Coordinates of C-alpha atoms in Angstrom, one line a residue:
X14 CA 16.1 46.1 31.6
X15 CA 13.9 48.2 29.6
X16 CA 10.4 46.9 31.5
X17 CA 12.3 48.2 34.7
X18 CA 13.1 51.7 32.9
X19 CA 9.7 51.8 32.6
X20 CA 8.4 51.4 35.8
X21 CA 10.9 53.7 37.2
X22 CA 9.7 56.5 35.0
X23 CA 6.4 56.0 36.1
X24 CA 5.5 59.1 38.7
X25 CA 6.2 58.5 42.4
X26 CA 3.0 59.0 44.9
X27 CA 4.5 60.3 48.2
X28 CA 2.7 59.4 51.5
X29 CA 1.7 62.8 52.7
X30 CA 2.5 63.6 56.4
X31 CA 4.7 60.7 57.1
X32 CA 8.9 61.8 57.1
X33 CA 11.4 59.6 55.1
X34 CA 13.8 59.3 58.0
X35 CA 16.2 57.4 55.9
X36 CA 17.3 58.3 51.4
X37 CA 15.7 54.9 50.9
X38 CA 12.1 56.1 48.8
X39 CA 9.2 53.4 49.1
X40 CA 8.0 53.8 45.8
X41 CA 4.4 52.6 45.1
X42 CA 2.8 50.7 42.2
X43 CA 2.6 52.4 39.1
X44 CA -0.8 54.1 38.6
X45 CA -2.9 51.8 36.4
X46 CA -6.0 53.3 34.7
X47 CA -8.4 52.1 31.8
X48 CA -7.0 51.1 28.4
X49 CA -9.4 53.4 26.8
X50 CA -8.4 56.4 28.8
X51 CA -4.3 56.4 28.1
X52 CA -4.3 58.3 24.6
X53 CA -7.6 60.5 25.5
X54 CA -7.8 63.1 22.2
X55 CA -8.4 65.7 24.9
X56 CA -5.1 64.8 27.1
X57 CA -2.9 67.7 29.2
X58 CA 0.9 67.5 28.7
X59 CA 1.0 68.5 32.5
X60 CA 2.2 65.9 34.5
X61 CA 0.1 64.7 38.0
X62 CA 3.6 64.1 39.8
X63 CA 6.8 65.5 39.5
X64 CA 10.6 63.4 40.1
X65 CA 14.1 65.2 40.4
X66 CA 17.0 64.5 38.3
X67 CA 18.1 60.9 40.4
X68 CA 14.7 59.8 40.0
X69 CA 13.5 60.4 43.3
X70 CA 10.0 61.8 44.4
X71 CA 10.1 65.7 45.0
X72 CA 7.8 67.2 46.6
X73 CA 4.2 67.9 44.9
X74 CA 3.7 71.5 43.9
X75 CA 0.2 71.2 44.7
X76 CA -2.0 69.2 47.1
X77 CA -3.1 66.1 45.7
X78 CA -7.1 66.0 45.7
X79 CA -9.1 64.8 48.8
X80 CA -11.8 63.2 46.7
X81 CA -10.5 59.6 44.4
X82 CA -10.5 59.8 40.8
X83 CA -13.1 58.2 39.5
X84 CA -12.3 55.5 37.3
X85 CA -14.8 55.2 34.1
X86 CA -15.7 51.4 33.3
X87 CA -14.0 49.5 30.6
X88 CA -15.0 49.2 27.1
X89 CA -17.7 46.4 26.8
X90 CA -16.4 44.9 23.5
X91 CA -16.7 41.2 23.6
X92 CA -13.2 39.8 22.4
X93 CA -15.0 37.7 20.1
X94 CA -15.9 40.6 17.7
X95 CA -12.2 42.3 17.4
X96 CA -9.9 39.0 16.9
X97 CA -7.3 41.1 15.8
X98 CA -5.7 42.7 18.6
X99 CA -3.1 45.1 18.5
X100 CA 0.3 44.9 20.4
X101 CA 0.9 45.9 24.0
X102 CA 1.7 49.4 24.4
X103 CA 5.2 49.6 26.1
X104 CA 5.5 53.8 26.8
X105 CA 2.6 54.8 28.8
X106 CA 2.7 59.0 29.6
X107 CA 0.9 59.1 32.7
X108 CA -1.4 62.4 31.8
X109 CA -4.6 64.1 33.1
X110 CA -7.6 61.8 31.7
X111 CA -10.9 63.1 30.6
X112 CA -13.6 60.0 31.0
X113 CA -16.2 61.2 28.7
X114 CA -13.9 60.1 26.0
X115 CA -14.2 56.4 27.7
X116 CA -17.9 56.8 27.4
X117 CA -18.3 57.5 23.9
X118 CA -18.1 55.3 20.9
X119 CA -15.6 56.3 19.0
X120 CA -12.9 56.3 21.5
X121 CA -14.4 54.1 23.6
X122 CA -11.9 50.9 22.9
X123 CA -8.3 52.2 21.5
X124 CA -7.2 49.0 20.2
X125 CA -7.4 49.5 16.9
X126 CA -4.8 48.7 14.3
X127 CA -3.9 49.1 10.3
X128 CA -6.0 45.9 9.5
X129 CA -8.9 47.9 11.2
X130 CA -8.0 51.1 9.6
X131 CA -7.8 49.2 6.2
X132 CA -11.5 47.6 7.0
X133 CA -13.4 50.8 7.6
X134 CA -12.1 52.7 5.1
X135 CA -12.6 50.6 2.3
X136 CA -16.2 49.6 3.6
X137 CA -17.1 53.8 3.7
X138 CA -14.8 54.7 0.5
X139 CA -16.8 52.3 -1.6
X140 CA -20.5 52.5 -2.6
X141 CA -23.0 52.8 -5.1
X142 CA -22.1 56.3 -6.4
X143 CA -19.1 54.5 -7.8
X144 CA -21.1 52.9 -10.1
X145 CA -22.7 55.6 -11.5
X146 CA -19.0 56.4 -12.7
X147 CA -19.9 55.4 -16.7
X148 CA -22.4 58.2 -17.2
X149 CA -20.3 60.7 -16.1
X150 CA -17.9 59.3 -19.3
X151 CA -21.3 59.8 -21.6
X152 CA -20.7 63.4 -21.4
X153 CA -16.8 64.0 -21.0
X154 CA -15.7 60.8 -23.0
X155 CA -12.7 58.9 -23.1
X156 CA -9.6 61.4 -22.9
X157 CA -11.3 63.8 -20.0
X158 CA -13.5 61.4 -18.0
X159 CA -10.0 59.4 -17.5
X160 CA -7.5 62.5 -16.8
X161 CA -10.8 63.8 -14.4
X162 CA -11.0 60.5 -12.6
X163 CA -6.8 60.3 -12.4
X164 CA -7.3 64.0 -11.0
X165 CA -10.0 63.8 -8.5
X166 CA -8.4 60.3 -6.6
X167 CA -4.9 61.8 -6.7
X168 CA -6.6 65.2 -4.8
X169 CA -8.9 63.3 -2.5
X170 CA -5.8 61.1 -1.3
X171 CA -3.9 63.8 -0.5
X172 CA -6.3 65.6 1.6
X173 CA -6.8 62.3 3.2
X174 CA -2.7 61.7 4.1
X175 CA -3.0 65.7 5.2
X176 CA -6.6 64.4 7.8
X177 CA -4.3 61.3 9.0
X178 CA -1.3 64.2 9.6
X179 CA -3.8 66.3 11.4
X180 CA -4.8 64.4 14.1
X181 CA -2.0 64.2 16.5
X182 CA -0.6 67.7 17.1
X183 CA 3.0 67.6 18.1
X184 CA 2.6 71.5 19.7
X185 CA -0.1 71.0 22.1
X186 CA -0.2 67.4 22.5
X187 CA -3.7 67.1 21.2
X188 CA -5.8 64.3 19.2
X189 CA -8.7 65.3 17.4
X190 CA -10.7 62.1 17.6
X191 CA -13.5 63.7 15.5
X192 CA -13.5 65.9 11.9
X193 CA -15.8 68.6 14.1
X194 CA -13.3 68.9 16.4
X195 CA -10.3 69.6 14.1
X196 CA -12.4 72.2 12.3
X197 CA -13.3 74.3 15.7
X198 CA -9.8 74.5 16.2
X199 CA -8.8 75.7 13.7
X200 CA -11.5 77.7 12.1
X201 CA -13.0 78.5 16.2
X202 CA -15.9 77.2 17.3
X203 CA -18.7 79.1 15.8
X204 CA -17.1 79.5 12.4
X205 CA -15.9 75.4 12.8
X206 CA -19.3 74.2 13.4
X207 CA -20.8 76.6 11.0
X208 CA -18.7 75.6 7.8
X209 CA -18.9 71.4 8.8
X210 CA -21.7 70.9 11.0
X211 CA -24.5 70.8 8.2
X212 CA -21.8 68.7 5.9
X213 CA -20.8 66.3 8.0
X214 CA -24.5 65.7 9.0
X215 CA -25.4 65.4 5.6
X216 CA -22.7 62.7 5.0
X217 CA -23.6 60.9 7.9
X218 CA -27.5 60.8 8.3
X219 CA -27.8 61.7 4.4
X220 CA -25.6 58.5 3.3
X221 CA -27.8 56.5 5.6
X222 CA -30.8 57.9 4.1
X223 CA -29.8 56.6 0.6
X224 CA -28.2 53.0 2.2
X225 CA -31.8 52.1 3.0
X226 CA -33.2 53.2 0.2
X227 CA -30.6 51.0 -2.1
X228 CA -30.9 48.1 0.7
X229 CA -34.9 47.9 0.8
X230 CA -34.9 48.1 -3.4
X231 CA -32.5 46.0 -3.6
X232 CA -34.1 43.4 -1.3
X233 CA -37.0 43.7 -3.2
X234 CA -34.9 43.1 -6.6
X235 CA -33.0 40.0 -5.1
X236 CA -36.9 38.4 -4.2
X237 CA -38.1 38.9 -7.4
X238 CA -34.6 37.0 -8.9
X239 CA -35.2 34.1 -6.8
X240 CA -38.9 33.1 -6.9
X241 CA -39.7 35.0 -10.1
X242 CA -43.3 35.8 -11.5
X243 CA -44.4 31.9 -9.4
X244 CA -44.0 34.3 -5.8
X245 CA -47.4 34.7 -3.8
X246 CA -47.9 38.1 -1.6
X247 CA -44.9 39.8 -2.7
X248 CA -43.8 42.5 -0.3
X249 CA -44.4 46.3 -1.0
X250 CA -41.3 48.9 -1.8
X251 CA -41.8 50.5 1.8
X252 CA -42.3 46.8 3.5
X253 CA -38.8 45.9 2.2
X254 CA -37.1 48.8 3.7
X255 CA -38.9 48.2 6.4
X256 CA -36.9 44.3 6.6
X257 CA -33.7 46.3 5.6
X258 CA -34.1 48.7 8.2
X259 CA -34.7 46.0 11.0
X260 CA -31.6 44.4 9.9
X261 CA -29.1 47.6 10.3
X262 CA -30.9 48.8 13.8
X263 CA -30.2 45.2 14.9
X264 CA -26.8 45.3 13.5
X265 CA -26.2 48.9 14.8
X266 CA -26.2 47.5 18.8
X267 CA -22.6 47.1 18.6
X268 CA -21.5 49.2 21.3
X269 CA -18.2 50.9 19.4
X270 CA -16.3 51.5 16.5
X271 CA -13.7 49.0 17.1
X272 CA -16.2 46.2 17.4
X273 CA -17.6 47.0 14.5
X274 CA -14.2 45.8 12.6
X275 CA -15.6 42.8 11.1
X276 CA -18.6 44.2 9.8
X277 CA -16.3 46.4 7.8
X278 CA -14.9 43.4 6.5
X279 CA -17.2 42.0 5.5
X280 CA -18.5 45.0 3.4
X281 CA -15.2 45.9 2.5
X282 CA -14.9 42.5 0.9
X283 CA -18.4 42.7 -0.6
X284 CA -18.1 46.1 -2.0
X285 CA -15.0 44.3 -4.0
X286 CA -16.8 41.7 -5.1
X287 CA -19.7 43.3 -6.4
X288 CA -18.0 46.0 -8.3
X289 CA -15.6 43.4 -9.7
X290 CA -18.4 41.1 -11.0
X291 CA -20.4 43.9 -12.2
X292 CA -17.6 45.2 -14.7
X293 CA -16.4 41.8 -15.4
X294 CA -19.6 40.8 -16.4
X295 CA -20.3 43.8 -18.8
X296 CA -17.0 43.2 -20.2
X297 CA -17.4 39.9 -20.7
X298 CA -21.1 40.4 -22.3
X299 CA -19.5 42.6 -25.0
X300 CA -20.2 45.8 -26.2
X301 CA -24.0 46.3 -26.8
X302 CA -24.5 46.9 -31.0
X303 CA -24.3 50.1 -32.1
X304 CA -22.5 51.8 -29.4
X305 CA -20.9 55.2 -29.6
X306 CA -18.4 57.2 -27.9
X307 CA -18.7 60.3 -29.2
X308 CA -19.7 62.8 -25.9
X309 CA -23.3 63.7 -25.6
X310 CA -23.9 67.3 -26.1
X311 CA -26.9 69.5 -24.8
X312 CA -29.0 71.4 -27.0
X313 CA -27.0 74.9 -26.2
X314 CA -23.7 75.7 -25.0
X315 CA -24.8 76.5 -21.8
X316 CA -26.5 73.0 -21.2
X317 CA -23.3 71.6 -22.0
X318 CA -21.4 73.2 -19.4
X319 CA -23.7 72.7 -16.9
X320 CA -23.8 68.6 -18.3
X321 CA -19.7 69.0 -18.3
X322 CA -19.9 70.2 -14.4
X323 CA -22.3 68.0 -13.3
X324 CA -20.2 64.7 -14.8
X325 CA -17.4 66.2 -12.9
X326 CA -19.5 66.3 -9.9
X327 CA -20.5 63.1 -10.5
X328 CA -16.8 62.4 -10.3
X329 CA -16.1 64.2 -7.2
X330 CA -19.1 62.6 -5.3
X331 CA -18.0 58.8 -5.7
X332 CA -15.2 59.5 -3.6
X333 CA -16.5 59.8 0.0
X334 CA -15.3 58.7 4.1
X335 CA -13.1 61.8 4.4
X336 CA -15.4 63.0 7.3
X337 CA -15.2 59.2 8.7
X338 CA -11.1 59.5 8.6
X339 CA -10.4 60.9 11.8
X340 CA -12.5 59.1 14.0
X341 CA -11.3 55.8 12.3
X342 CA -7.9 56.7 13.4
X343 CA -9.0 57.8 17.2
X344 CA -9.4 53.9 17.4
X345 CA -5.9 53.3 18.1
X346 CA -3.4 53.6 20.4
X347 CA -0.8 56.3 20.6
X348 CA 2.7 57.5 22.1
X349 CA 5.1 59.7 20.9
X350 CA 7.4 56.3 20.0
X351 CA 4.6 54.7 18.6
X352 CA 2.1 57.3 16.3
X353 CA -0.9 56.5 15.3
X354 CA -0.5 58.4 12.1
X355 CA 2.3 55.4 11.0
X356 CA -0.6 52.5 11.2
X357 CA -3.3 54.9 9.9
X358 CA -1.3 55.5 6.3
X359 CA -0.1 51.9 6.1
X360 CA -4.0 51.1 6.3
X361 CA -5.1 53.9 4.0
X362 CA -2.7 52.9 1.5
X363 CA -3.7 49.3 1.8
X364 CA -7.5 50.1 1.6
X365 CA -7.3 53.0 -1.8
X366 CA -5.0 50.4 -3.6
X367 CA -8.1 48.3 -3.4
X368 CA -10.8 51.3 -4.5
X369 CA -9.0 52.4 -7.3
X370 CA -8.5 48.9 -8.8
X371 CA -12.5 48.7 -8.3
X372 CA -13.3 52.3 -9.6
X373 CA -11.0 52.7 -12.9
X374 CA -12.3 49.6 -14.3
X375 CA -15.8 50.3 -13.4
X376 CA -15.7 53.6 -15.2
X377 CA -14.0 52.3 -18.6
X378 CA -15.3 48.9 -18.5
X379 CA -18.6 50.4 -17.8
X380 CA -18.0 52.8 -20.7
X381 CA -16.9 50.4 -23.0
X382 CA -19.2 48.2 -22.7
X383 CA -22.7 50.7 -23.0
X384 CA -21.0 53.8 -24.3
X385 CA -23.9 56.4 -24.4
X386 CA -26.8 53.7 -23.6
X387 CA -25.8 53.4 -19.8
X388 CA -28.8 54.7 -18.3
X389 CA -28.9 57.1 -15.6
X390 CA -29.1 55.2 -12.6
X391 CA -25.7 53.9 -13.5
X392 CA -23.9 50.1 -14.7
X393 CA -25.9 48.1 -11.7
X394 CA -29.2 49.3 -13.9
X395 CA -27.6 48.7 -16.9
X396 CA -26.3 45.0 -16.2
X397 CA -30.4 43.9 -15.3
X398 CA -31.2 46.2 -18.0
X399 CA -29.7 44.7 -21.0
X400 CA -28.2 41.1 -19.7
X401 CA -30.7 39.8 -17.5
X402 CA -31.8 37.4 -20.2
X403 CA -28.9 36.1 -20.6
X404 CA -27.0 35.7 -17.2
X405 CA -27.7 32.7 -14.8
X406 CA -29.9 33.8 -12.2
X407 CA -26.8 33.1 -9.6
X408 CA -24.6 36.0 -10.7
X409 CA -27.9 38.3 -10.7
X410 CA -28.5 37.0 -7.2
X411 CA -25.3 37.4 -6.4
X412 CA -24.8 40.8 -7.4
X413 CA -27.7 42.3 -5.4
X414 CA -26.7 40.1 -2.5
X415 CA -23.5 41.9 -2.3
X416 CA -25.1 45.0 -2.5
X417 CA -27.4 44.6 -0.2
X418 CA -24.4 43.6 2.5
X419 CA -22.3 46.2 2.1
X420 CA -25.3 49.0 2.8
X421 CA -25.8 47.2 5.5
X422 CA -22.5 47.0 6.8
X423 CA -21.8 51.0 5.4
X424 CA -24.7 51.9 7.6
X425 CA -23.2 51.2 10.8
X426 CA -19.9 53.0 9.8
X427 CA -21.7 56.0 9.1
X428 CA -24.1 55.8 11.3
X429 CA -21.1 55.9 14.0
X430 CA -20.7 60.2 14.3
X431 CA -24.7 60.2 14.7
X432 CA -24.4 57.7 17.9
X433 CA -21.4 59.6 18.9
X434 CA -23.3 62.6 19.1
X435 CA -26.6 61.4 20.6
X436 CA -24.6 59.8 23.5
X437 CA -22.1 62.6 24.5
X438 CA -25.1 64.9 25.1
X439 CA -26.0 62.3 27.5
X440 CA -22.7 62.4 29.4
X441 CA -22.0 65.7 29.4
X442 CA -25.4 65.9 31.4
X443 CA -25.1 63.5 33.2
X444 CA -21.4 62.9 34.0
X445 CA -22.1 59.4 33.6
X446 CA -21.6 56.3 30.6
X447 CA -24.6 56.0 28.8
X448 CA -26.7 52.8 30.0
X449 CA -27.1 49.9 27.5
X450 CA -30.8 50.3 27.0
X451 CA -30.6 53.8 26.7
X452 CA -27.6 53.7 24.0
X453 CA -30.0 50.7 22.6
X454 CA -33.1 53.4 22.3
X455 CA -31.0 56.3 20.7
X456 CA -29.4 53.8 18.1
X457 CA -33.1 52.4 17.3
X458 CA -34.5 55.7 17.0
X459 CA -32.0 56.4 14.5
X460 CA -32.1 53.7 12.6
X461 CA -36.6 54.4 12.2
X462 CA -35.9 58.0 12.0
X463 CA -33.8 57.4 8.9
X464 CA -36.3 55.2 7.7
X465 CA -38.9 57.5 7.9
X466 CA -36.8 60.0 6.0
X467 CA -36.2 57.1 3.3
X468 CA -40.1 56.3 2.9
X469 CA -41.3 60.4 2.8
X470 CA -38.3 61.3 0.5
X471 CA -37.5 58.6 -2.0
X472 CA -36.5 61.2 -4.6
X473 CA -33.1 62.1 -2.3
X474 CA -31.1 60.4 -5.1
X475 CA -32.3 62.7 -7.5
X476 CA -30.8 65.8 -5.7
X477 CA -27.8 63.8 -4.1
X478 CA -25.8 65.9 -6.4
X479 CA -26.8 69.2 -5.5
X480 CA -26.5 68.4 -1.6
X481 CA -23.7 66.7 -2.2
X482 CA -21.7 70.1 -3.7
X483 CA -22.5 72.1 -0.2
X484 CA -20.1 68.8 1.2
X485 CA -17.5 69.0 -0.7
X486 CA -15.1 71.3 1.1
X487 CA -15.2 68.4 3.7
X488 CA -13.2 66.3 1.4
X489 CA -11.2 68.5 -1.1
X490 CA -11.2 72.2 0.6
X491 CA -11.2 71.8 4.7
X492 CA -8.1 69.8 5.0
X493 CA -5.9 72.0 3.5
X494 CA -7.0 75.1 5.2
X495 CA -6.6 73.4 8.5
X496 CA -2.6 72.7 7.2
X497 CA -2.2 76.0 6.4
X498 CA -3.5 77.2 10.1
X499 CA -2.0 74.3 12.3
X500 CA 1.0 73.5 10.5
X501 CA 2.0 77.1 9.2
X502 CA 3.9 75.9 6.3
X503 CA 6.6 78.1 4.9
X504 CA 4.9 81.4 3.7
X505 CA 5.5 81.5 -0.4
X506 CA 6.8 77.5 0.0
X507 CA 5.7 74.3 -2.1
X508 CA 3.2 73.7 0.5
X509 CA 2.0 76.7 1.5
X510 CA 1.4 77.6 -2.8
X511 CA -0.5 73.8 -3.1
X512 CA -2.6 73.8 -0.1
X513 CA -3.7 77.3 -1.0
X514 CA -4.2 76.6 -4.6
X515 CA -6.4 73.3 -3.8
X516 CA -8.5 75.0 -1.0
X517 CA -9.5 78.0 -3.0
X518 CA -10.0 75.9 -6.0
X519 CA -12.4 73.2 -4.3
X520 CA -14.8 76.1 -2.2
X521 CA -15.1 77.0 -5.9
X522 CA -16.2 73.5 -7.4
X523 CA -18.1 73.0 -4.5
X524 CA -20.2 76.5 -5.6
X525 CA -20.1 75.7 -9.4
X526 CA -21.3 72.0 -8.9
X527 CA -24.3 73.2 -6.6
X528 CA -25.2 75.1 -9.0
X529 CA -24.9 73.0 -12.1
X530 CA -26.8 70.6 -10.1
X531 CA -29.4 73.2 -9.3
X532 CA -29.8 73.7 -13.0
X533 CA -30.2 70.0 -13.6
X534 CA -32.6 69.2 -11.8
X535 CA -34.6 72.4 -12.9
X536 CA -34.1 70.8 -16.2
X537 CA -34.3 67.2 -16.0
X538 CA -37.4 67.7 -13.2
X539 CA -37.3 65.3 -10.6
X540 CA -40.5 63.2 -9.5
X541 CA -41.2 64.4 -6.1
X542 CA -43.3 61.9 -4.7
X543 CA -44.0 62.0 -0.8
X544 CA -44.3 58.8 0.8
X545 CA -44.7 56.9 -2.5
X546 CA -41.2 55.1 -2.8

């Protein structure tokens, strides 16, 4: 009964010039159009056809077009590479459709679900900034580096569950599929791209900057574990990013971000597993002799507030794949029975369980186990450091193995918005899908470009956390200034009071840690070395 409910609210196509000489209505076939089109983010509520109140056809308002729709082609995702499929989609709203949306990447296959929500946001949420979570304890110690870290996850999720709420508006029937989007609407389009353009390029093309970098040194690490000092003709620095690189551009030729859903898992799964070897590891080590907790302090006040606000950016920065949010949930399908918003949290929730049971114990298991000896470069360094002697070769292996996975399966993730961006130029010139070899040459020249950027500046992890402040607003501030203009909660209300406190207050981290970062680096000096990796 309900299937043929559904067919009869499907809209009626008339046959122009012919009269209906008796009540009976020939109804045609429902209109059928390309799975990736149905829930475009850039739909009209305005319906093609128009029926009466006993469901029969009424007369168009306006002539139906001479010229045939043309129908984009369907998503080339092999089945193979998305096994888990997500249910049939029972309320179809016949709408306008805009087929650039079916040429892109992101929204190019809808049939995501909250296991694929799940898998790309824990693959981008976790990464090696987590484990550089210990030093920023060095300098706050136990009692604040635990109440900051408690802090800055509870803040970061909520901005996230206010991104997920954001995406479907219920007033003008919109989907933002992308985080650019959302901010042009609500900010306008100069002022949108002006405050998250540079940031959102930064997390994107900046994280895979720093992915080959750890992936090619990494490499190079996990060769030197295996053979040993015995190994003939070792590879250079830049020759192993070089290997690394190959491997993501290779990887990258997955045509969108719903066939990419395995490769999340598996660096979802190996993000878990080396952050929960690392810790267990050190823990299991002991504590080194002679430890101490007691906070470091810098030579003057003022060096210890800028050390204080630059462990604090430290623990703002590990908590990234805000800008990654919306166009993880564009993915799926979505009707005003079914939301995409209800699969989207169910996967979020599933996926930061996960990360905080990884980044709590890293940070006090980390701490605990070094204190103030963890060196700089975080508890990864520290566990070659000061255990390589005494760990089987395995778990070493191991360890960078894991690593070396998951940058290679966060690189295609993040590497996502850059495709996106490269190929919609293309069709909005062309009116046209983007060929396979072209979308094959964009993604390649990507992939070298960002290498080139790794080899000529290997230092960018030096001044991650300076760059890294001017993006902040993306994941603390932005979110809840678009609430405040889209949803217009209550003025003087709960939310209204929360979402104004937390915007104002993260533009003014976001200042405070560029420049604490700033100052760092002035004093610390960073080895700027040009093509010398």
């Amino acid at each position: 009964m309900s299937e043929l409910n559904e067919i009869r609210s499907a809209p009626l196509t008339p046959r122009p010039g012919s009269a209906v000489p008796t009540p009976t209505v020939v109804r045609s076939p429902p209109v059928s159009c390309p799975p990736s089109q149905l829930h475009s983010p850039s739909l009209s509520r305005s319906p093609l056809l128009h029926v009466d109140e006993n469901g029969e056809a009424a007369p168009p308002r306006k002539k139906a077009p001479k010229t045939p729709i043309r129908t984009p082609r369907l998503s080339l995702t092999p089945r193979f590479i998305t096994p888990l499929g997500s249910p049939m989609r029972k309320a179809l709203r016949m709408t306008k459709l805009d087929p650039q949306d079916a040429w892109l990447p992101i929204t190019e296959s809808r049939n995501g679900n909250k296991y694929y929500a799940a898998f790309h946001t824990l693959c981008s949420g976790i990464g090696i900034q987590a484990l550089v979570l210990p030093v920023a304890f060095t300098v706050l110690g136990w009692t604040w580096g635990i109440i900051s870290l408690t802090l800055a996850f509870v803040w970061q999720l909520y901005t996230l569950w206010l991104l997920v709420q954001l995406h479907e508006s219920t007033e003008t029937g919109m989907r933002y599929s992308r985080y650019l989007q959302l901010s042009c609407a609500t900010f306008g389009s100069k002022q949108g791209k002006l405050l998250a353009v540079f940031p959102i390029q930064y997390l994107s093309g900046g994280t895979c900057v720093a992915l080959i970098i750890i992936g090619g040194s990494t490499s190079k690490q996990l060769y030197q574990i295996i053979c040993g000092p015995t190994c003939s003709n070792p590879l250079t620095t830049v020759e192993w990013y070089l290997v690394f690189t190959c491997a993501a551009v290779l990887l990258s030729q997955l045509p969108n971000l719903n066939s990419i859903a395995g490769v999340s898992l598996i660096g979802a799964i190996t993000a878990v597993g080396y952050c929960t070897l690392i810790w267990i590891v050190s823990v299991t080590e002991g504590r080194l002799p002679g430890v101490s907790y007691n906070p470091l302090r810098g030579t003057s006040q003022l060096d210890h507030a800028f050390d204080v606000l630059n462990a604090l950016g430290i623990i703002s920065f590990a908590f990234r794949g805000h800008n990654l949010i919306l166009e993880i949930q564009a993915t799926m399908p979505s009707d005003e029975k079914h939301p995409s918003r209800v699969p989207m949290w169910k996967g979020v929730k599933a996926s930061y369980t996960l990360i905080a049971a990884c980044l709590f114990p890293i940070a006090i298991g980390g701490y605990w186990a070094y204190g103030e000896k963890i060196p700089s470069a975080g508890i990864l360094t520290a566990l070659y450091q000061f255990h390589s002697l005494d760990l089987p070769k395995s778990v070493l292996a191991l360890a960078a193995l894991f690593v070396i996975i998951n940058a290679a399966s966060s690189f295609q993730i993040y590497g996502m918005p850059i495709f996106d961006d490269m190929e919609s130029m293309y069709t909005m010139k062309k009116k046209k899908p983007c060929p396979w070899w072209l979308r094959a040459i964009f993604r390649s020249v990507f992939g070298f470009g960002v290498f080139f950027g790794g080899v000529a500046l290997p230092f960018v992890g030096s001044v991650a956390g300076l760059v890294g402040g001017v993006a902040l607003p993306v994941t603390l501030s932005y979110p809840c200034f678009m609430w405040l203009k889209i949803r217009k909660p209550k003025v003087y209300g709960a939310m209204w009071w929360l979402n104004w406190f937390l915007g104002v207050l993260g533009m003014g981290l976001s200042v405070i840690f560029t420049a604490a970062g700033l100052y760092v680096v002035v004093q610390t000096g960073v080895d700027v070395s040009f093509f010398n990796p």
